[in-house]
Coordinates of C-alpha atoms and ligand atoms in Angstrom, one line a residue:
M21 CA -2.6 25.4 40.0
D22 CA -0.8 23.2 37.5
L23 CA -1.1 24.0 33.8
L24 CA 0.0 21.7 30.9
S25 CA 0.6 23.9 27.9
V26 CA 0.8 22.0 24.6
T27 CA 2.5 23.6 21.6
S28 CA 4.3 22.8 18.4
E29 CA 6.9 25.6 18.8
I30 CA 8.3 27.6 21.7
Y31 CA 10.8 30.4 21.9
P32 CA 13.8 30.3 22.3
L33 CA 14.0 26.6 21.3
I34 CA 12.1 26.6 18.0
K35 CA 10.2 29.5 16.4
T36 CA 8.4 30.2 13.1
G37 CA 6.1 32.9 14.3
G38 CA 4.2 34.5 17.2
L39 CA 2.9 31.2 18.6
A40 CA 6.5 30.5 19.8
D41 CA 6.8 33.9 21.4
V42 CA 3.6 33.4 23.3
A43 CA 4.2 29.8 24.3
G44 CA 7.7 30.8 25.5
A45 CA 6.5 33.8 27.5
L46 CA 3.4 32.4 29.2
P47 CA 5.1 30.1 31.7
A48 CA 6.9 33.0 33.4
A49 CA 3.8 35.3 33.1
L50 CA 1.5 32.7 34.6
G51 CA 4.2 31.7 37.2
A52 CA 3.9 35.2 38.6
H53 CA 0.2 34.4 39.3
H54 CA 1.1 31.1 41.0
V55 CA 0.3 28.9 38.1
A56 CA 3.0 26.2 37.5
V57 CA 3.4 25.7 33.8
K58 CA 4.9 22.6 32.1
T59 CA 5.0 22.7 28.3
L60 CA 4.7 19.6 26.1
V61 CA 6.6 19.9 22.8
P62 CA 7.7 17.6 20.0
G63 CA 11.3 16.3 20.2
Y64 CA 12.6 18.2 17.2
P65 CA 16.4 18.1 16.9
Q66 CA 16.5 21.8 18.1
V67 CA 14.7 20.8 21.3
M68 CA 16.5 17.5 22.0
S69 CA 19.9 19.1 21.7
Q70 CA 19.1 21.7 24.4
L71 CA 17.2 19.4 26.8
R72 CA 18.9 18.9 30.2
D73 CA 18.1 17.0 33.5
T74 CA 16.0 14.5 31.6
Q75 CA 13.9 11.7 33.1
V76 CA 11.8 9.2 31.2
V77 CA 8.1 9.5 32.4
I78 CA 6.2 7.4 29.9
E79 CA 7.3 4.9 27.2
Y80 CA 5.4 3.8 24.2
E81 CA 6.2 0.7 22.1
D82 CA 4.0 2.2 19.3
L83 CA 3.1 5.9 19.2
F84 CA 1.8 6.4 15.6
D85 CA 4.1 3.8 14.0
G86 CA 7.2 3.9 16.1
S87 CA 8.5 3.7 19.6
A88 CA 8.6 6.8 21.8
R89 CA 9.6 8.1 25.2
I90 CA 8.2 11.0 27.0
L91 CA 11.0 12.9 28.8
A92 CA 10.6 15.4 31.5
G93 CA 13.4 18.0 31.5
R94 CA 14.5 21.6 31.3
A95 CA 15.8 23.8 28.5
A96 CA 16.3 27.6 28.3
G97 CA 14.7 28.0 31.7
L98 CA 11.5 26.2 30.6
D99 CA 10.0 23.1 32.3
L100 CA 9.2 20.7 29.5
F101 CA 7.8 17.4 28.6
V102 CA 9.3 16.3 25.3
I103 CA 8.2 13.6 23.0
D104 CA 11.3 11.7 21.9
A105 CA 9.9 10.0 18.8
P106 CA 12.5 10.2 16.1
H107 CA 10.2 8.7 13.5
L108 CA 7.9 11.7 13.9
Y109 CA 10.1 14.6 14.8
N110 CA 13.7 14.0 13.9
R111 CA 13.8 15.9 10.6
E112 CA 16.3 18.2 9.1
G113 CA 13.9 20.9 7.8
G114 CA 11.6 23.2 9.8
P115 CA 9.1 22.0 12.3
Y116 CA 6.3 21.7 9.7
G117 CA 8.1 21.0 6.4
G118 CA 11.2 20.8 4.4
A119 CA 12.4 22.1 1.0
S120 CA 9.6 20.3 -0.8
G121 CA 6.8 21.6 1.3
D122 CA 4.8 20.4 4.3
Y123 CA 5.6 16.9 5.7
A124 CA 3.0 14.5 4.3
D125 CA 2.6 12.9 7.7
N126 CA 1.9 16.1 9.7
W127 CA -1.5 14.7 10.7
K128 CA 0.3 11.8 12.5
R129 CA 3.0 14.0 14.0
Y130 CA 0.5 16.3 15.6
A131 CA -2.1 13.7 16.4
G132 CA 0.9 12.2 18.4
L133 CA 1.5 15.5 20.2
S134 CA -2.3 15.7 21.0
F135 CA -2.5 12.1 22.1
V136 CA 0.4 12.4 24.6
A137 CA -1.1 15.7 25.9
A138 CA -4.3 13.9 26.7
E139 CA -2.4 11.0 28.4
L140 CA -0.5 13.5 30.6
S141 CA -3.7 15.3 31.4
R142 CA -5.1 12.1 32.7
G143 CA -2.2 11.6 35.1
K144 CA -0.3 9.0 33.0
A145 CA 3.1 10.4 34.2
Q146 CA 3.4 9.4 37.8
G147 CA 3.2 12.2 40.2
Y148 CA 1.9 14.7 37.7
E149 CA -1.8 15.6 37.0
P150 CA -2.5 19.1 35.7
D151 CA -5.6 21.0 36.6
V152 CA -5.8 22.6 33.2
M153 CA -4.5 21.7 29.7
Q154 CA -4.1 24.5 27.2
A155 CA -3.8 23.4 23.6
H156 CA -2.3 26.0 21.2
D157 CA -3.4 26.0 17.5
W158 CA -4.3 23.2 15.2
Q159 CA -1.2 21.1 15.9
S160 CA -2.4 20.5 19.5
A161 CA -6.1 20.8 18.8
L162 CA -6.9 17.1 18.9
A163 CA -5.9 17.0 22.6
P164 CA -9.2 18.3 24.0
A165 CA -10.9 15.7 21.8
Y166 CA -8.7 12.9 23.1
V167 CA -9.6 14.1 26.6
A168 CA -13.3 14.4 25.9
Y169 CA -13.5 10.9 24.3
G170 CA -11.0 9.3 26.7
G171 CA -13.7 8.2 29.2
G172 CA -12.9 7.4 32.8
R173 CA -12.1 9.9 35.6
R174 CA -11.3 13.3 34.3
K175 CA -9.8 16.1 36.3
A176 CA -8.2 18.4 33.8
K177 CA -10.2 21.1 32.2
T178 CA -9.3 21.9 28.6
V179 CA -8.7 25.2 26.9
M180 CA -8.3 25.6 23.1
T181 CA -6.3 28.7 22.2
I182 CA -6.5 30.0 18.6
H183 CA -3.5 31.9 17.4
N184 CA -4.6 31.9 13.8
L185 CA -7.8 30.5 12.4
A186 CA -6.3 30.3 8.9
F187 CA -4.4 27.2 9.8
Q188 CA -6.9 24.5 10.7
G189 CA -5.2 21.1 10.1
Q190 CA -7.8 19.5 7.8
F191 CA -7.2 16.0 6.6
G192 CA -9.1 13.3 4.7
R193 CA -11.5 10.9 6.4
D194 CA -9.1 8.0 5.8
I195 CA -6.9 9.1 8.7
F196 CA -9.8 8.8 11.2
W197 CA -9.4 5.1 12.0
K198 CA -5.7 5.6 12.8
L199 CA -6.4 8.2 15.4
Q200 CA -7.5 5.8 18.1
L201 CA -10.7 7.7 18.8
P202 CA -14.0 5.9 19.3
P203 CA -16.3 5.7 16.2
E204 CA -18.7 8.2 17.6
A205 CA -16.0 10.9 17.5
F206 CA -16.5 11.0 13.7
S207 CA -19.5 13.2 13.9
M208 CA -20.5 16.8 13.7
S209 CA -20.2 17.1 17.4
G210 CA -16.7 15.6 17.3
V211 CA -13.8 15.7 14.9
E212 CA -15.6 15.4 11.6
Y213 CA -15.4 18.5 9.4
Y214 CA -16.9 18.5 5.9
G215 CA -16.5 14.8 5.5
G216 CA -12.9 14.7 6.7
V217 CA -11.1 15.3 10.0
G218 CA -10.6 18.9 11.2
F219 CA -8.1 19.2 14.0
L220 CA -8.9 22.8 15.0
K221 CA -12.6 22.2 14.5
A222 CA -12.3 19.3 16.9
G223 CA -10.6 21.4 19.5
I224 CA -13.1 24.2 19.3
Q225 CA -15.9 21.7 19.5
T226 CA -14.7 19.7 22.5
A227 CA -12.7 22.0 24.7
D228 CA -14.2 23.4 27.9
A229 CA -13.3 26.9 26.8
V230 CA -11.9 28.5 23.6
T231 CA -9.7 31.5 23.7
T232 CA -8.1 33.7 21.0
V233 CA -5.5 36.3 21.2
S234 CA -7.3 39.6 21.1
P235 CA -10.9 40.8 21.9
T236 CA -11.4 42.2 18.4
Y237 CA -10.3 38.9 16.7
A238 CA -12.7 37.1 19.1
A239 CA -15.5 39.1 17.6
E240 CA -14.2 39.0 14.0
I241 CA -14.0 35.2 13.8
R242 CA -17.7 35.0 14.5
T243 CA -18.3 36.7 11.2
R244 CA -18.4 35.2 7.7
E245 CA -15.6 37.5 6.6
F246 CA -13.1 36.4 9.1
G247 CA -14.5 33.0 10.3
M248 CA -12.7 30.9 7.7
G249 CA -15.7 28.5 7.6
L250 CA -15.7 28.0 11.4
D251 CA -17.8 31.1 12.2
G252 CA -21.0 29.0 12.6
L253 CA -19.4 26.7 15.2
L254 CA -17.7 29.7 17.0
N255 CA -21.1 31.3 17.2
V256 CA -22.6 28.2 18.7
R257 CA -19.8 28.2 21.3
S258 CA -19.7 32.0 21.8
D259 CA -20.5 31.7 25.5
R260 CA -17.2 29.9 25.9
L261 CA -15.2 32.1 23.6
H262 CA -12.8 34.6 25.2
G263 CA -10.4 37.2 23.6
I264 CA -7.3 37.6 25.7
L265 CA -4.7 39.9 24.3
N266 CA -1.2 38.7 23.9
G267 CA 1.7 40.4 25.7
I268 CA 5.4 40.3 24.9
D269 CA 8.3 39.1 26.9
T270 CA 9.6 42.5 28.1
D271 CA 12.9 41.0 29.2
A272 CA 13.8 39.5 25.9
W273 CA 12.5 42.7 24.2
D274 CA 14.0 45.5 26.3
P275 CA 15.7 48.3 24.4
G276 CA 17.6 49.2 27.5
T277 CA 19.4 45.8 27.6
D278 CA 18.8 44.2 24.2
P279 CA 22.1 42.6 23.1
F280 CA 21.1 42.7 19.4
L281 CA 21.1 46.5 19.3
H282 CA 24.1 48.7 18.5
A283 CA 23.1 51.1 21.2
N284 CA 20.8 50.5 24.1
Y285 CA 18.4 53.3 25.1
R286 CA 15.5 54.1 27.2
L287 CA 13.0 56.9 27.0
S288 CA 15.3 59.2 28.9
T289 CA 18.2 58.4 26.5
I290 CA 16.2 58.2 23.3
K291 CA 18.8 60.1 21.3
Q292 CA 21.1 57.0 21.4
R293 CA 18.4 55.2 19.3
E294 CA 19.8 57.2 16.3
E295 CA 22.9 54.9 16.3
N296 CA 20.7 51.9 15.5
K297 CA 19.2 53.7 12.6
L298 CA 22.7 54.5 11.3
A299 CA 23.6 50.8 11.7
L300 CA 20.5 49.8 9.6
E301 CA 21.3 52.4 7.0
T302 CA 24.8 51.0 6.7
R303 CA 23.7 47.4 6.6
F304 CA 21.1 48.0 3.9
G305 CA 23.2 50.5 2.0
L306 CA 20.6 53.3 2.4
N307 CA 21.2 57.0 1.8
R308 CA 21.0 59.2 4.8
D309 CA 18.4 61.9 4.8
D310 CA 15.8 63.5 7.0
G311 CA 12.8 61.5 5.9
P312 CA 11.3 58.7 8.0
L313 CA 12.7 55.2 7.8
F314 CA 9.9 52.6 7.6
G315 CA 10.4 48.9 8.5
L316 CA 8.6 45.6 8.0
V317 CA 9.4 42.3 9.8
S318 CA 7.0 39.7 8.6
R319 CA 6.2 36.4 6.9
L320 CA 5.7 37.5 3.3
T321 CA 2.2 36.2 2.7
W322 CA -1.2 37.4 1.6
Q323 CA -2.4 37.5 5.2
K324 CA 0.2 40.1 6.0
G325 CA -0.9 42.4 3.1
I326 CA 2.5 42.3 1.5
D327 CA 1.1 42.6 -2.0
I328 CA -0.7 45.8 -1.0
L329 CA 2.5 47.2 0.6
S330 CA 4.4 46.3 -2.5
S331 CA 2.1 48.5 -4.6
C332 CA 2.8 51.4 -2.2
I333 CA 6.6 51.3 -2.3
D334 CA 7.1 53.7 -5.3
P335 CA 4.9 56.4 -3.8
L336 CA 6.4 55.8 -0.4
V337 CA 9.8 56.6 -1.8
N338 CA 8.5 59.5 -3.9
A339 CA 7.1 61.0 -0.8
G340 CA 10.5 61.0 0.9
G341 CA 10.3 57.7 2.9
R342 CA 12.7 54.9 3.0
L343 CA 12.0 51.2 3.8
V344 CA 13.8 48.2 5.1
V345 CA 12.1 44.8 4.8
L346 CA 13.1 41.6 6.6
G347 CA 11.1 38.5 5.7
S348 CA 10.6 35.4 3.6
G349 CA 7.6 33.6 2.3
D350 CA 5.7 33.4 -1.0
D351 CA 8.0 33.5 -4.1
T352 CA 6.1 36.2 -5.8
L353 CA 6.1 38.5 -2.8
E354 CA 9.8 37.9 -2.2
S355 CA 10.4 38.8 -5.9
A356 CA 8.3 41.9 -5.5
M357 CA 10.4 43.1 -2.5
A358 CA 13.6 42.2 -4.3
S359 CA 12.5 44.2 -7.3
A360 CA 11.6 47.2 -5.1
A361 CA 15.0 47.2 -3.6
W362 CA 16.5 47.0 -7.1
R363 CA 14.4 49.9 -8.3
H364 CA 15.3 52.1 -5.4
P365 CA 18.9 51.6 -4.4
G366 CA 19.7 53.7 -1.4
R367 CA 16.0 54.0 -0.5
V368 CA 14.7 50.4 -0.1
G369 CA 16.6 47.5 1.4
F370 CA 15.4 43.9 1.5
E371 CA 16.8 40.9 3.4
R372 CA 15.1 37.6 2.4
S373 CA 15.7 35.6 5.6
Y374 CA 14.6 34.8 9.1
D375 CA 16.9 36.7 11.3
E376 CA 16.0 37.2 15.0
P377 CA 18.9 39.6 15.8
L378 CA 18.2 41.8 12.8
S379 CA 14.5 41.8 13.7
H380 CA 15.5 43.5 17.0
L381 CA 17.8 46.0 15.3
I382 CA 15.0 47.0 12.9
Q383 CA 12.6 47.6 15.8
G384 CA 15.3 49.6 17.6
G385 CA 16.3 51.7 14.5
V386 CA 13.3 52.4 12.2
D387 CA 11.0 55.4 12.7
A388 CA 7.8 53.5 11.9
I389 CA 7.0 49.8 11.7
L390 CA 4.4 48.7 9.1
V391 CA 1.8 46.0 9.8
P392 CA -0.7 46.1 6.8
S393 CA -2.3 42.7 7.6
R394 CA -5.6 41.7 6.0
F395 CA -6.3 39.9 9.3
E396 CA -4.2 39.7 12.4
P397 CA -5.2 37.7 15.4
C398 CA -3.0 39.7 17.7
G399 CA 0.2 40.7 16.0
L400 CA 3.5 41.1 17.9
T401 CA 5.6 43.3 15.7
Q402 CA 3.4 46.4 16.5
L403 CA 3.9 45.6 20.2
F404 CA 7.7 45.3 19.8
G405 CA 7.5 48.6 17.8
L406 CA 5.6 50.4 20.6
R407 CA 8.2 49.3 23.2
Y408 CA 11.1 50.2 21.0
G409 CA 9.9 53.6 19.8
A410 CA 9.1 52.5 16.3
V411 CA 5.7 54.0 15.6
P412 CA 3.3 51.3 14.4
V413 CA 1.4 51.9 11.1
V414 CA -1.3 49.2 11.1
S415 CA -4.5 48.1 9.5
R416 CA -7.5 48.3 11.8
V417 CA -8.1 44.6 12.3
G418 CA -7.8 42.1 15.2
G419 CA -5.2 42.8 17.8
L420 CA -3.8 45.7 15.7
A421 CA -7.1 47.6 16.4
D422 CA -6.8 46.7 20.1
T423 CA -3.3 47.9 20.7
V424 CA -2.6 51.0 18.6
I425 CA -4.3 54.4 19.2
D426 CA -4.7 56.2 15.9
A427 CA -3.3 59.6 15.5
N428 CA -6.6 61.2 14.4
L429 CA -7.1 64.8 15.2
A430 CA -8.8 64.2 18.5
A431 CA -6.2 61.8 19.7
V432 CA -3.3 64.1 18.7
E433 CA -5.0 67.0 20.4
A434 CA -5.5 64.9 23.6
G435 CA -1.9 63.8 23.3
V436 CA -2.8 60.0 23.5
A437 CA -2.0 58.8 20.0
T438 CA 0.6 55.9 19.6
G439 CA 0.5 55.1 15.9
V440 CA -1.5 55.2 12.7
Q441 CA -4.4 53.0 11.7
F442 CA -6.0 52.5 8.3
S443 CA -9.0 50.8 7.0
P444 CA -10.0 49.1 4.7
V445 CA -7.0 47.1 3.8
S446 CA -6.4 48.6 0.4
Q447 CA -3.7 50.3 -1.5
H448 CA -5.5 53.6 -1.3
A449 CA -5.9 53.5 2.5
L450 CA -2.4 52.3 3.1
L451 CA -1.0 55.1 1.0
G452 CA -3.1 57.5 2.9
A453 CA -1.6 56.1 6.2
I454 CA 1.9 56.3 4.8
N455 CA 1.4 60.0 3.8
R456 CA -0.2 60.7 7.2
T457 CA 2.8 59.1 8.9
I458 CA 5.3 61.2 6.9
A459 CA 3.4 64.4 7.8
L460 CA 3.3 63.4 11.5
Y461 CA 7.0 62.6 11.4
R462 CA 7.8 66.1 10.1
D463 CA 6.1 67.6 13.1
E464 CA 8.8 66.9 15.7
R465 CA 6.7 67.7 18.7
V466 CA 3.8 65.5 17.7
W467 CA 6.1 62.7 16.6
S468 CA 8.1 62.6 19.8
R469 CA 4.9 62.6 21.9
M470 CA 3.5 59.6 19.9
R471 CA 6.8 57.7 20.4
R472 CA 6.8 58.5 24.1
N473 CA 3.2 57.4 24.5
G474 CA 4.0 54.1 22.7
M475 CA 7.1 53.4 24.8
K476 CA 5.0 53.9 27.9
F477 CA 2.2 51.7 26.8
D478 CA 1.9 48.5 28.8
V479 CA 2.8 45.7 26.3
G480 CA 3.7 43.1 29.1
W481 CA 1.9 40.0 30.1
H482 CA 0.7 40.9 33.6
A483 CA -2.9 41.9 32.9
S484 CA -3.5 39.2 30.3
A485 CA -2.0 36.5 32.4
A486 CA -4.4 37.5 35.2
K487 CA -7.3 37.1 32.7
Y488 CA -6.1 33.5 31.8
V489 CA -5.9 32.7 35.5
K490 CA -9.4 34.0 36.1
L491 CA -10.7 31.8 33.2
F492 CA -8.9 28.8 34.6
R493 CA -10.3 29.3 38.0
E494 CA -13.8 29.7 36.6
L495 CA -13.4 26.4 34.7
L496 CA -12.2 24.7 37.9
G497 CA -15.1 26.1 39.9
Q498 CA -12.8 28.1 42.0
A499 CA -14.0 31.6 41.1
T500 CA -14.7 33.9 44.0
E501 CA -16.4 37.3 44.0
D502 CA -12.9 38.9 44.4
D503 CA -12.1 37.6 40.9
D504 CA -13.9 40.5 39.3
S505 CA -10.7 42.4 39.6
D506 CA -8.2 41.3 36.9
S507 CA -5.4 40.4 39.2
Ligands
ADP15 P1 2.7 35.5 12.8 O1 2.8 34.6 14.0 O2 1.4 35.5 12.1 O3 3.8 35.3 11.9 P2 3.1 37.7 14.7 O4 3.2 39.1 14.5 O5 2.2 37.2 15.8 O6 2.8 37.0 13.3 O7 4.6 37.1 15.1 C1 5.6 37.1 14.2 C2 6.9 36.8 15.0 O8 7.9 36.4 14.1 C3 7.5 38.1 15.7 O9 8.2 37.7 16.8 C4 8.4 38.6 14.5 O10 9.4 39.5 15.0 C5 8.9 37.3 14.0 N1 9.4 37.4 12.6 C6 8.6 37.3 11.5 N2 9.4 37.3 10.4 C7 10.7 37.3 10.8 C8 11.9 37.3 10.1 N3 12.0 37.3 8.8 N4 13.0 37.3 10.9 C9 13.0 37.4 12.3 N5 11.8 37.4 12.9 C10 10.7 37.4 12.2

């Protein structure tokens, strides 16, 4: 089976969040199930500079106001199609914006990505015609619409994968006539959304199947509270909506071999983990003591509950905890973290940056990793935490609810707990979770059992990749009775 994956970021070439991790890990995960994945990405400078063995497969004189070439090639072990269109993607800033905010022409940049995806799906590049096209998030979400309204013979089935419903790609109606879609596409059953154009809405509406990245989030987004205005449509399409949990790349994230750690370790050599904690304490200028070291690696935004965490830092420190924070984002939240570090020298450290190596060291060194999100489609940092022996302390939402077993009395008694969950997402509940974590930490037997359970928990892709394959086969009418098993 051939799959065309369409994404606006992919690890290790370009990453702003979990989407890149997933897009980068899926090709190998699906490859193990005999699905050949090629990924279409924009030709950002970070992609162009790493691309090798290139071959031009399509040329456009005019792709959204400039000439473009579609290159087939390889980079970092990935099979890629890359849109070499300097007028759209050759920018100095990040993939979505620069110092002065989001690029004003993002609609055009990602309509271009979606348009090319549909052309590739239709066999426009000689010798390549995928069976399935998977569009990730709003940036690729017009692709299923371009396929649906493209007319003619159609082989590829389309899958819209939602990594975060909060980012929808909504634009004014004035862009519609530039999208090269037929007039009838501007309707409730097409790309129209509250009088404008909704990219993600269009993808959800027109794809053959819709997936999101955890079973709990798949249920949550059908409610008003989490549906971000799309719950009505998601309910209409509920028979085609599937929650498939993300995994992590267990090679890139392996404490036994991770080059970013000061000391590698496994369950059997867990004592060596202590060296990473020491390295973190030195780096952040923290006092050494016998209390637990908490960590946070996150975008600093409202979604991630950082304001709530901020209100819990003084009591966390007073209860004997210490905290290291790595992240950047909203100005006020960055200031709140900087202020906490200033108030608690030796107890709280903050690094305002995006730093992949440091994110690994934090997972490999802290005792507990905090994920107090208001909503969390899947979440990856709790999965890294489980694998690295950093006990996750998480809000009970989305993928966090699906991947962490709370250390309630019954779970501790049964010896199955892997972390701490709290609900609702409030200061009171988070404080309760922090205090519970500190108490659990002080019980060495219980704590080491929790950590061991977490490190043994299967956070890899195998089971979820099998679920994707099963879905693809169903869409292609290839399902057999044997497919009831997940592999
Ligand atoms: P989201 O995609 O909503 O930001 P996820 O938990 O799904 O959240 O994925 C976040 C990814 O980004 C993880 O790989 C995490 O380690 C990484 N990350 C977040 N902030 C930073 C940072 N400041 N430095 C390094 N990595 C970060």
